[in-house]
Short mmCIF file of N, CA and C in Angstrom, two decimals:
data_model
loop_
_atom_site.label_atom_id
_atom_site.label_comp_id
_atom_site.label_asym_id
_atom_site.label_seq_id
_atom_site.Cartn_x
_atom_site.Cartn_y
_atom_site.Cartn_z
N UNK A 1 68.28 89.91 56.83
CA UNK A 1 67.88 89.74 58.21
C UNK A 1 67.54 88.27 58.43
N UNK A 2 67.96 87.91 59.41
CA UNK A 2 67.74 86.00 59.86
C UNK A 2 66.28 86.73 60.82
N UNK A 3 65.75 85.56 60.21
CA UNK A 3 63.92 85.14 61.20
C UNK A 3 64.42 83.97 61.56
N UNK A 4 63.90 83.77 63.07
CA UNK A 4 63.09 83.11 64.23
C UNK A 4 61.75 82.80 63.95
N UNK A 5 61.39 81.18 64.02
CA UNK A 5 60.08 81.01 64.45
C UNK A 5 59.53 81.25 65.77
N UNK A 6 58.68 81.74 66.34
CA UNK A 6 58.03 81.66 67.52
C UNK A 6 56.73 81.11 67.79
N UNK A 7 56.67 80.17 68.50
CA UNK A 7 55.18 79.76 68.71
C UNK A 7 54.50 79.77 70.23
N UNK A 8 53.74 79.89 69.74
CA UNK A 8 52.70 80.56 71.29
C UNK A 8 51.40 79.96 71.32
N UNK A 9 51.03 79.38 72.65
CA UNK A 9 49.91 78.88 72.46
C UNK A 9 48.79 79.65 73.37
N UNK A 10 47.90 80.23 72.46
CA UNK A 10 46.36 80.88 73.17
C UNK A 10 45.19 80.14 72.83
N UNK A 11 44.61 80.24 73.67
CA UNK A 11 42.92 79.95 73.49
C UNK A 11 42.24 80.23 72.24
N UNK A 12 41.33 79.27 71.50
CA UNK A 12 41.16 79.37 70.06
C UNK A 12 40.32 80.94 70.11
N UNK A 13 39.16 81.22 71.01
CA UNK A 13 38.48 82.20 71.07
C UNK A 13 39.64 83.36 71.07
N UNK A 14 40.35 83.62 71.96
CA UNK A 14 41.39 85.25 72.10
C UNK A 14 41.59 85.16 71.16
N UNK A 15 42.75 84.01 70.01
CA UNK A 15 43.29 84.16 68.86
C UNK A 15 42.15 84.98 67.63
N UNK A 16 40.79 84.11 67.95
CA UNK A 16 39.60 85.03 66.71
C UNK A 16 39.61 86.02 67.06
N UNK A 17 39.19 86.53 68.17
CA UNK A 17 38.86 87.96 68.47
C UNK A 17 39.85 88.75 68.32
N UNK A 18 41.36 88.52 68.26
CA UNK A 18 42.61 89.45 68.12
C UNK A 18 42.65 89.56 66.98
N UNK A 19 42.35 88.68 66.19
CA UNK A 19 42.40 88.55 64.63
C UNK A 19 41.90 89.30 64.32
N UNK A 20 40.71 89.40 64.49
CA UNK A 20 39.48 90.57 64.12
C UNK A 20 39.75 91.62 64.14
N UNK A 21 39.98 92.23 65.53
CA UNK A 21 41.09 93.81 65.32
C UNK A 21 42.06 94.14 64.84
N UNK A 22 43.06 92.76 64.73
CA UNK A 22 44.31 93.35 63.55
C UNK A 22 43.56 93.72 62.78
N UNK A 23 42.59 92.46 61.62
CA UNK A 23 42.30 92.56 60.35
C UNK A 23 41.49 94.24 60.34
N UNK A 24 40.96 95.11 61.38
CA UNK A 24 40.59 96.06 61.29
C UNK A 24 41.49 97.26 61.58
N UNK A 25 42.37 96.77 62.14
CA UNK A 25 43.79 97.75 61.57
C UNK A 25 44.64 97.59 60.47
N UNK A 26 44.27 96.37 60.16
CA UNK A 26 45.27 96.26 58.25
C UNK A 26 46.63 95.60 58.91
N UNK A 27 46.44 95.19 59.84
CA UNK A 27 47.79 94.53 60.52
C UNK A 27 47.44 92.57 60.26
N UNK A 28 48.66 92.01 60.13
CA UNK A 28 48.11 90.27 60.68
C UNK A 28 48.84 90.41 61.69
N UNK A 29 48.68 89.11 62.47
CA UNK A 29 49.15 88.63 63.70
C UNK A 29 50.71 88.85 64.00
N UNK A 30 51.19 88.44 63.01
CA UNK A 30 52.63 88.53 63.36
C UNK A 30 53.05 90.00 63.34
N UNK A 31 52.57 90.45 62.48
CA UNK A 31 53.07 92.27 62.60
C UNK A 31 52.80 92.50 63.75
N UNK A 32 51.56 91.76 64.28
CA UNK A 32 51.34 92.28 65.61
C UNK A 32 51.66 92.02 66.74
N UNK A 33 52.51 91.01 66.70
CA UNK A 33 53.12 90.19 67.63
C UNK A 33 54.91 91.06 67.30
N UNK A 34 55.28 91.56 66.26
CA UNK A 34 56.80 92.43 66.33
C UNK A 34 55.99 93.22 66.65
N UNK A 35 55.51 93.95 66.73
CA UNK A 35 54.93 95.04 67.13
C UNK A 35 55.45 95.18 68.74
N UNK A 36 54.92 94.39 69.00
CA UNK A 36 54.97 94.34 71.16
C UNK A 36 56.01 94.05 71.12
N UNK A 37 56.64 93.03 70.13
CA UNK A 37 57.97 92.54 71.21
C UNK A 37 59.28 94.19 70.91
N UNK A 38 58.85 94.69 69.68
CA UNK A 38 59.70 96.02 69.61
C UNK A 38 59.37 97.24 70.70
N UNK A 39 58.29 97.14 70.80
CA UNK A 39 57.92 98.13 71.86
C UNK A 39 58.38 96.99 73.35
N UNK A 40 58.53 96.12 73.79
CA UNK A 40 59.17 95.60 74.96
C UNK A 40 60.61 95.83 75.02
N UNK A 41 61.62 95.50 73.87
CA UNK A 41 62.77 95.96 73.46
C UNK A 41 62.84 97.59 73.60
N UNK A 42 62.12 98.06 73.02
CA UNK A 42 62.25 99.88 73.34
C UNK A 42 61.92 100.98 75.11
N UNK A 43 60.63 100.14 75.20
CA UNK A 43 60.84 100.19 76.93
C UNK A 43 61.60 99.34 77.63
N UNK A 44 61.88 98.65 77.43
CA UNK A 44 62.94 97.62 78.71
C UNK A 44 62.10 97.12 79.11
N UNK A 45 60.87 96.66 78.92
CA UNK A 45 59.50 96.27 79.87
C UNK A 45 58.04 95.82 79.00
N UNK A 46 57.18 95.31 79.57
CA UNK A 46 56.21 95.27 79.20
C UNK A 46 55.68 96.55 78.80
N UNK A 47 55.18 96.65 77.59
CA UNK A 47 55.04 98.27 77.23
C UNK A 47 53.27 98.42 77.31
N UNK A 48 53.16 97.90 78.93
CA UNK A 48 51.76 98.62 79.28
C UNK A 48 51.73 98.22 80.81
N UNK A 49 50.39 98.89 81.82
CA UNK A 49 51.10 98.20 83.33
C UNK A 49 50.09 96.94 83.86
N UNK A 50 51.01 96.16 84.02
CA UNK A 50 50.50 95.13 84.92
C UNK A 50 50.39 95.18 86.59
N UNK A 51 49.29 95.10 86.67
CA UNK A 51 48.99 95.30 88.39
C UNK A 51 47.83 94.07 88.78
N UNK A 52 48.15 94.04 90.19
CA UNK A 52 47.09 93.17 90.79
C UNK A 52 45.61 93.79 91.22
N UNK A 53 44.97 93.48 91.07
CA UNK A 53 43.51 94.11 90.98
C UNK A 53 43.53 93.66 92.81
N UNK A 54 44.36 94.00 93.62
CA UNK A 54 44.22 94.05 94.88
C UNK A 54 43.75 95.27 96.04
N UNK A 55 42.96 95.04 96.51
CA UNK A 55 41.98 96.68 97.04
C UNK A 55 43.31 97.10 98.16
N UNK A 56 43.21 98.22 98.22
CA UNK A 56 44.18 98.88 98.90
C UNK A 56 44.15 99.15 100.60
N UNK A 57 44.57 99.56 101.41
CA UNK A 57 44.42 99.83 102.89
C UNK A 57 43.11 99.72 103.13
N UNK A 58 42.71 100.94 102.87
CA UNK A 58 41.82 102.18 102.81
C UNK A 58 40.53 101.00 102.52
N UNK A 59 40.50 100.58 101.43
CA UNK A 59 39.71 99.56 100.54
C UNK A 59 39.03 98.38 101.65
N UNK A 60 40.14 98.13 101.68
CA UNK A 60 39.99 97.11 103.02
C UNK A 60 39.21 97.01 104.08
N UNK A 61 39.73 98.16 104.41
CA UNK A 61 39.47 98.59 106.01
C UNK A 61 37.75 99.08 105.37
N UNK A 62 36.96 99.81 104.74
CA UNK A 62 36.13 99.87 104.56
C UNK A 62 34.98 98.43 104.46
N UNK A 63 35.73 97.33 103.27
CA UNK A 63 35.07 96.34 103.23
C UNK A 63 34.68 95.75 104.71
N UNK A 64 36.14 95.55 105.33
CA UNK A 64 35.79 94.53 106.88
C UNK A 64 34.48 95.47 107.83
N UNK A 65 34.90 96.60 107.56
CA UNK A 65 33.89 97.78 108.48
C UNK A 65 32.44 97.55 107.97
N UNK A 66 31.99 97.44 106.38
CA UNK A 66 30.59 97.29 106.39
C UNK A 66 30.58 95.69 106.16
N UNK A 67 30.69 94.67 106.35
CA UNK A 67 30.97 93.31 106.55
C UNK A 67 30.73 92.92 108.24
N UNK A 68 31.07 94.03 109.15
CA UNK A 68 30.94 94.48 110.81
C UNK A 68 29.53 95.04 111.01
N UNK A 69 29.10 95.60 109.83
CA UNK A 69 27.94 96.55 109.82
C UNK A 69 27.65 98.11 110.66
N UNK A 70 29.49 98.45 110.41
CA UNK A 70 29.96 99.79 111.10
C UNK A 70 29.54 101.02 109.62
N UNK A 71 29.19 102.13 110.27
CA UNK A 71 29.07 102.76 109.06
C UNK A 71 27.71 102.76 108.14
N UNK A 72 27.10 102.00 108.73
CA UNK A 72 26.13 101.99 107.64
C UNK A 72 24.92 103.19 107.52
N UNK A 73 25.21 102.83 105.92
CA UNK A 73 23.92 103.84 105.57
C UNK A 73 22.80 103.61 104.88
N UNK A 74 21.61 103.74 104.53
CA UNK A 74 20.24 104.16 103.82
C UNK A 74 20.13 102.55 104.08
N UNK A 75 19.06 101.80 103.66
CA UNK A 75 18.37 102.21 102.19
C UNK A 75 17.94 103.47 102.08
N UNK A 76 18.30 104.48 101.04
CA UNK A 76 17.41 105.65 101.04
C UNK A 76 16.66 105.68 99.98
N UNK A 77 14.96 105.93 100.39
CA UNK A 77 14.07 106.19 99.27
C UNK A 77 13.57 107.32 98.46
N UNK A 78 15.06 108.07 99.01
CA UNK A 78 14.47 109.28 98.34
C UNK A 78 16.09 110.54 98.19
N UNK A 79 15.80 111.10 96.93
CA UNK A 79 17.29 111.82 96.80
C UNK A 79 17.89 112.86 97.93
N UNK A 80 16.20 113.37 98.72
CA UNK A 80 17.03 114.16 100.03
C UNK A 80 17.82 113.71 101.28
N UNK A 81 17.01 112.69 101.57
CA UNK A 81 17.51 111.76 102.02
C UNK A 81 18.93 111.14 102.09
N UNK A 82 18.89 110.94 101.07
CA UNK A 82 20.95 110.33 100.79
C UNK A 82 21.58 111.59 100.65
N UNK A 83 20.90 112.81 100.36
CA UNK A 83 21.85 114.12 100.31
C UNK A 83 21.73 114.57 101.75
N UNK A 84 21.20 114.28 102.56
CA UNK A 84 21.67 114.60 104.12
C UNK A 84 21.88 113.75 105.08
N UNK A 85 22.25 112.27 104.52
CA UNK A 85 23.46 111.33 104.96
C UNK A 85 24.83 111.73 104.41
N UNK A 86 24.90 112.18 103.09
CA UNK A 86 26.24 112.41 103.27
C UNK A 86 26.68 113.87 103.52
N UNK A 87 25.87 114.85 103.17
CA UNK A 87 26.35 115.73 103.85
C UNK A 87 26.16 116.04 105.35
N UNK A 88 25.88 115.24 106.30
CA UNK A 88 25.91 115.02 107.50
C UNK A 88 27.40 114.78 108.32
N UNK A 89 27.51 115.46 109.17
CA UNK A 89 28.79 115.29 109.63
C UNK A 89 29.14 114.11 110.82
N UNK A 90 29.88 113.53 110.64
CA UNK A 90 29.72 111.89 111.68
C UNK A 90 30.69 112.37 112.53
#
């Protein structure tokens, strides 16, 4: 089999701390680095999901609403209290 070098540059801290969990799986770096790139080759993809931590409609529309100071509820000082704000029908 012909090897490829690959080099990659991370932050000295991620590199320790990744280290640390290989060395606690019995893996080094590079096993762990074929590791992903075989599982990227086997899914066609990043083999985990990447998303934007972006709030949704719904999300939104709530933030701008108590930001308006629509909606609002308690301070409540007491557990009956917040249990018959929300079970209260608006």
């Amino acid at each position: 089999m012909e090897y490829a070098n690959l080099n990659i540059r991370t932050p000295k801290e991620t590199k320790i701390k990744a280290e640390r969990i290989f060395d606690e799986l019995g893996i080094t770096t590079t096993t762990a680095f074929n590791i992903f790139l075989k599982q990227v080759i086997r899914t066609n993809g990043i083999p985990f999901e990447l998303v934007l931590d972006t709030p949704n409609e719904e999300t939104i529309k709530a933030i701008k609403e108590a930001d308006e100071g629509k909606d609002m509820h308690g301070p409540f000082h007491d557990v009956k209290s917040l249990m018959e704000s929300l079970n209260a029908d608006d």
